[in-house]
Amino acid sequence: MKKSWILGLIILTSACSNDFIPVNFQIEGAKNAVIVRIDGEHTVPWDTIEVINNKLKINLPLDSTLKTFYYFIFDSGASLRIGLEPGDNIIGSINAKESLTVYKLNGSSLSEQLHALYEPVLKSSQIIDSLDKYRLISKNDTGIDLLSMEKRHYTALESRYFEHKNEIIEIMAKDSSSLSNVFGFFQKVADVPLFSNKEDDRVNFNLFGDAIIKSHPYHPLARIFILEKNRILGKNNLVK
């Protein structure tokens, strides 16, 4: 009887522990982080955790979908998203000294896809910052043709926009059904959405969007994606 009780406790404990995913980050430039769970169109504040000796360690719970997303907001202004599934064990390093977060991680396919989708964002942000700084300096230089400078500025922005978009499409193509791809569809470059033109983007919405919806028909993120897809493509805003 005693052995049965102990065995039952072990099974129960194992089942419960599988609902929590270990997250271990080595962090530079931040003292604490606010952790927010992303529940579809809503965000739920989860915890505030202190960074001790440049380490952040926490076990984060899975929700009933078993594909749970969290948003980390550091006191330095840096931030990042992760996605969790059963069996994940996230280990990574984060440079949180500036708002443009630089990080690496492994141990989670959802989180690794989010990181891949973030890399073009980081690159675009760095390019835009450099362009803006040059633009500001040039306006104070009387020897520069401002009209020509503005044309070069917008040509460079336009070029980066399409490079960014192609990079995102290539990343999503490597794992077309990943739920993390939803965040790729909502990216912008200089406040211009990557996916907005119904004619140019119909193929991408059908190729990647339908793969997401087919693989995750009841997940809140996928349901929101359906509404957004229908809005952009001009369909009725009905979740099917």
Coordinates of C-alpha atoms in Angstrom, one line a residue:
M1 CA 0.0 0.0 0.0
K2 CA 2.8 2.3 0.9
K3 CA 4.7 1.6 -2.3
S4 CA 1.5 2.3 -4.4
W5 CA 1.1 5.6 -2.6
I6 CA 4.7 6.6 -3.3
L7 CA 4.4 5.5 -6.9
G8 CA 1.3 7.6 -7.3
L9 CA 3.0 10.6 -5.8
I10 CA 6.0 10.2 -8.2
I11 CA 3.6 10.0 -11.2
L12 CA 1.6 13.0 -10.0
T13 CA 4.8 15.0 -9.5
S14 CA 6.2 14.1 -12.9
A15 CA 2.9 15.1 -14.6
C16 CA 2.9 18.5 -12.8
S17 CA 6.5 19.2 -13.5
N18 CA 5.9 18.6 -17.3
D19 CA 3.6 21.6 -17.2
F20 CA 6.5 23.9 -16.3
I21 CA 9.4 24.8 -18.7
P22 CA 12.8 25.7 -17.3
V23 CA 14.2 29.0 -18.7
N24 CA 17.8 30.0 -18.0
F25 CA 19.3 33.2 -19.3
Q26 CA 22.7 34.8 -18.9
I27 CA 22.0 38.5 -18.9
E28 CA 24.1 41.6 -19.3
G29 CA 22.7 45.1 -18.7
A30 CA 19.5 44.5 -16.8
K31 CA 18.6 44.1 -13.1
N32 CA 15.0 42.7 -13.5
A33 CA 12.4 41.6 -16.0
V34 CA 8.6 41.8 -16.1
I35 CA 7.2 38.6 -17.6
V36 CA 3.9 38.8 -19.5
R37 CA 2.0 35.9 -20.9
I38 CA 0.5 36.4 -24.4
D39 CA -3.0 35.0 -24.5
G40 CA -4.2 35.7 -28.0
E41 CA -5.1 39.4 -28.2
H42 CA -4.6 39.8 -24.5
T43 CA -1.5 40.0 -22.3
V44 CA -1.5 38.8 -18.7
P45 CA 1.2 40.0 -16.3
W46 CA 2.8 36.9 -14.9
D47 CA 5.8 37.8 -12.7
T48 CA 8.6 40.2 -12.0
I49 CA 11.9 38.4 -11.5
E50 CA 15.3 39.7 -10.4
V51 CA 18.4 39.1 -12.3
I52 CA 20.9 37.8 -9.8
N53 CA 24.6 37.5 -10.7
N54 CA 23.7 38.1 -14.3
K55 CA 21.4 35.1 -14.3
L56 CA 17.7 34.8 -14.7
K57 CA 16.2 31.4 -13.9
I58 CA 12.5 30.6 -13.8
N59 CA 10.1 27.7 -14.5
L60 CA 7.2 29.0 -16.7
P61 CA 3.9 27.2 -16.9
L62 CA 2.3 26.0 -20.1
D63 CA -1.3 26.9 -20.6
S64 CA -4.0 24.5 -21.9
T65 CA -2.9 25.0 -25.5
L66 CA 0.5 23.5 -24.7
K67 CA 2.0 26.3 -27.0
T68 CA 2.5 29.2 -24.7
F69 CA 4.1 32.5 -25.4
Y70 CA 5.8 34.9 -23.0
Y71 CA 7.1 38.4 -23.4
F72 CA 10.1 39.6 -21.3
I73 CA 10.5 43.3 -20.6
F74 CA 13.7 44.3 -19.0
D75 CA 14.3 47.4 -16.9
S76 CA 16.8 48.6 -19.4
G77 CA 14.1 48.8 -22.1
A78 CA 15.2 45.6 -23.9
S79 CA 12.6 42.9 -24.6
L80 CA 12.1 39.5 -26.2
R81 CA 9.5 36.8 -26.9
I82 CA 9.7 33.1 -26.2
G83 CA 7.4 30.3 -27.0
L84 CA 7.1 27.1 -24.9
E85 CA 6.0 23.5 -25.6
P86 CA 6.2 20.3 -23.6
G87 CA 9.8 19.1 -23.3
D88 CA 11.4 22.5 -23.9
N89 CA 14.5 23.5 -21.9
I90 CA 15.5 27.0 -22.8
I91 CA 19.1 28.2 -22.3
G92 CA 20.3 31.5 -23.7
S93 CA 22.3 34.7 -23.4
I94 CA 21.0 38.2 -23.6
N95 CA 22.6 41.6 -24.1
A96 CA 19.9 43.8 -22.6
K97 CA 22.0 47.0 -22.4
E98 CA 20.0 48.8 -25.1
S99 CA 16.4 48.7 -26.4
L100 CA 17.6 46.7 -29.4
T101 CA 18.0 43.4 -27.7
V102 CA 20.8 41.0 -28.9
Y103 CA 20.3 37.4 -27.8
K104 CA 20.9 33.8 -28.5
L105 CA 19.0 30.7 -27.3
N106 CA 18.3 27.1 -27.9
G107 CA 16.1 24.3 -26.5
S108 CA 12.8 25.3 -28.0
S109 CA 11.7 25.2 -31.6
L110 CA 9.0 27.9 -31.1
S111 CA 11.6 30.2 -29.4
E112 CA 14.2 29.5 -32.0
Q113 CA 11.8 30.4 -34.8
L114 CA 10.9 33.6 -32.9
H115 CA 14.6 34.5 -32.7
A116 CA 15.1 33.8 -36.4
L117 CA 12.1 36.1 -37.2
Y118 CA 13.6 38.8 -34.9
E119 CA 17.0 38.9 -36.6
P120 CA 15.7 40.9 -39.6
V121 CA 13.9 43.3 -37.2
L122 CA 17.2 43.9 -35.4
K123 CA 19.1 44.4 -38.7
S124 CA 16.4 46.8 -40.1
S125 CA 16.4 48.8 -36.8
Q126 CA 20.1 49.2 -36.9
I127 CA 20.1 50.3 -40.6
I128 CA 17.3 52.8 -40.0
D129 CA 19.1 54.2 -36.9
S130 CA 22.2 54.7 -39.0
L131 CA 20.2 56.3 -41.9
D132 CA 18.4 58.6 -39.4
K133 CA 21.7 59.7 -37.8
Y134 CA 23.3 60.5 -41.2
R135 CA 20.1 62.3 -42.3
L136 CA 20.2 64.5 -39.2
I137 CA 23.9 65.3 -39.6
S138 CA 23.5 66.1 -43.3
K139 CA 20.7 68.6 -42.7
N140 CA 23.3 70.8 -40.9
D141 CA 25.8 70.5 -43.7
T142 CA 25.3 73.4 -46.2
G143 CA 27.3 71.6 -48.8
I144 CA 24.9 68.7 -49.2
D145 CA 22.0 68.7 -51.7
L146 CA 19.1 68.0 -49.3
L147 CA 16.7 66.8 -52.0
S148 CA 19.2 64.3 -53.3
M149 CA 19.9 63.2 -49.8
E150 CA 16.2 62.6 -49.1
K151 CA 15.8 60.6 -52.2
R152 CA 18.8 58.4 -51.3
H153 CA 17.3 58.0 -47.8
Y154 CA 14.0 56.7 -49.0
T155 CA 15.6 54.5 -51.7
A156 CA 17.7 52.9 -48.9
L157 CA 14.6 52.5 -46.7
E158 CA 12.6 50.9 -49.6
S159 CA 15.5 48.6 -50.4
R160 CA 15.7 47.4 -46.8
Y161 CA 11.9 47.0 -46.6
F162 CA 11.9 44.4 -49.4
E163 CA 15.1 42.7 -48.2
H164 CA 13.5 42.4 -44.7
K165 CA 10.3 41.0 -46.2
N166 CA 12.2 38.4 -48.3
E167 CA 14.2 37.3 -45.3
I168 CA 11.0 36.8 -43.3
I169 CA 9.4 34.8 -46.1
E170 CA 12.5 32.6 -46.3
I171 CA 12.5 32.0 -42.5
M172 CA 8.8 31.1 -42.5
A173 CA 9.3 28.7 -45.4
K174 CA 11.7 26.6 -43.3
D175 CA 8.9 25.8 -40.9
S176 CA 5.7 27.0 -42.5
S177 CA 3.3 25.6 -39.9
S178 CA 5.1 27.1 -36.9
L179 CA 2.8 29.2 -34.7
S180 CA 5.6 31.6 -34.2
N181 CA 5.2 32.7 -37.8
V182 CA 2.1 34.7 -36.7
F183 CA 4.4 37.3 -35.2
G184 CA 6.3 37.5 -38.5
F185 CA 3.1 38.5 -40.4
F186 CA 2.7 41.5 -38.0
Q187 CA 6.1 43.0 -38.5
K188 CA 6.8 46.5 -39.8
V189 CA 9.7 48.4 -41.3
A190 CA 9.7 52.1 -40.5
D191 CA 6.0 51.7 -39.5
V192 CA 5.1 50.2 -42.8
P193 CA 3.5 46.7 -42.5
L194 CA 5.4 43.9 -44.3
F195 CA 2.1 42.2 -45.3
S196 CA -0.7 44.5 -46.2
N197 CA -1.2 44.6 -50.0
K198 CA -3.9 42.0 -50.9
E199 CA -2.5 41.3 -54.4
D200 CA 1.2 41.0 -53.5
D201 CA 0.6 39.1 -50.2
R202 CA -2.3 36.7 -51.1
V203 CA 0.2 34.0 -52.1
N204 CA 2.1 34.4 -48.8
F205 CA -1.1 34.4 -46.7
N206 CA -2.4 31.3 -48.4
L207 CA 0.9 29.4 -48.3
F208 CA 2.0 30.2 -44.7
G209 CA -1.3 31.4 -43.2
D210 CA -3.2 28.3 -44.2
A211 CA -0.5 26.1 -42.9
I212 CA -0.7 27.8 -39.5
I213 CA -4.5 27.6 -39.3
K214 CA -4.5 23.9 -40.4
S215 CA -2.0 22.9 -37.8
H216 CA -3.4 25.1 -34.9
P217 CA -7.1 25.7 -35.7
Y218 CA -8.1 26.4 -32.1
H219 CA -5.1 28.3 -30.8
P220 CA -6.0 31.9 -29.8
L221 CA -3.1 33.3 -31.9
A222 CA -4.2 31.3 -35.0
R223 CA -7.8 32.6 -34.5
I224 CA -6.6 36.2 -34.3
F225 CA -4.5 35.5 -37.4
I226 CA -7.6 34.3 -39.3
L227 CA -9.4 37.6 -38.5
E228 CA -6.4 39.7 -39.6
K229 CA -5.9 37.6 -42.8
N230 CA -9.6 38.0 -43.7
R231 CA -9.4 41.8 -43.0
I232 CA -6.3 42.2 -45.2
L233 CA -7.7 40.1 -48.0
G234 CA -11.0 41.8 -47.8
K235 CA -13.1 38.8 -46.6
N236 CA -15.8 38.8 -43.9
N237 CA -14.3 38.8 -40.4
L238 CA -15.6 35.4 -39.5
V239 CA -13.6 32.8 -37.7
K240 CA -14.3 29.5 -39.4

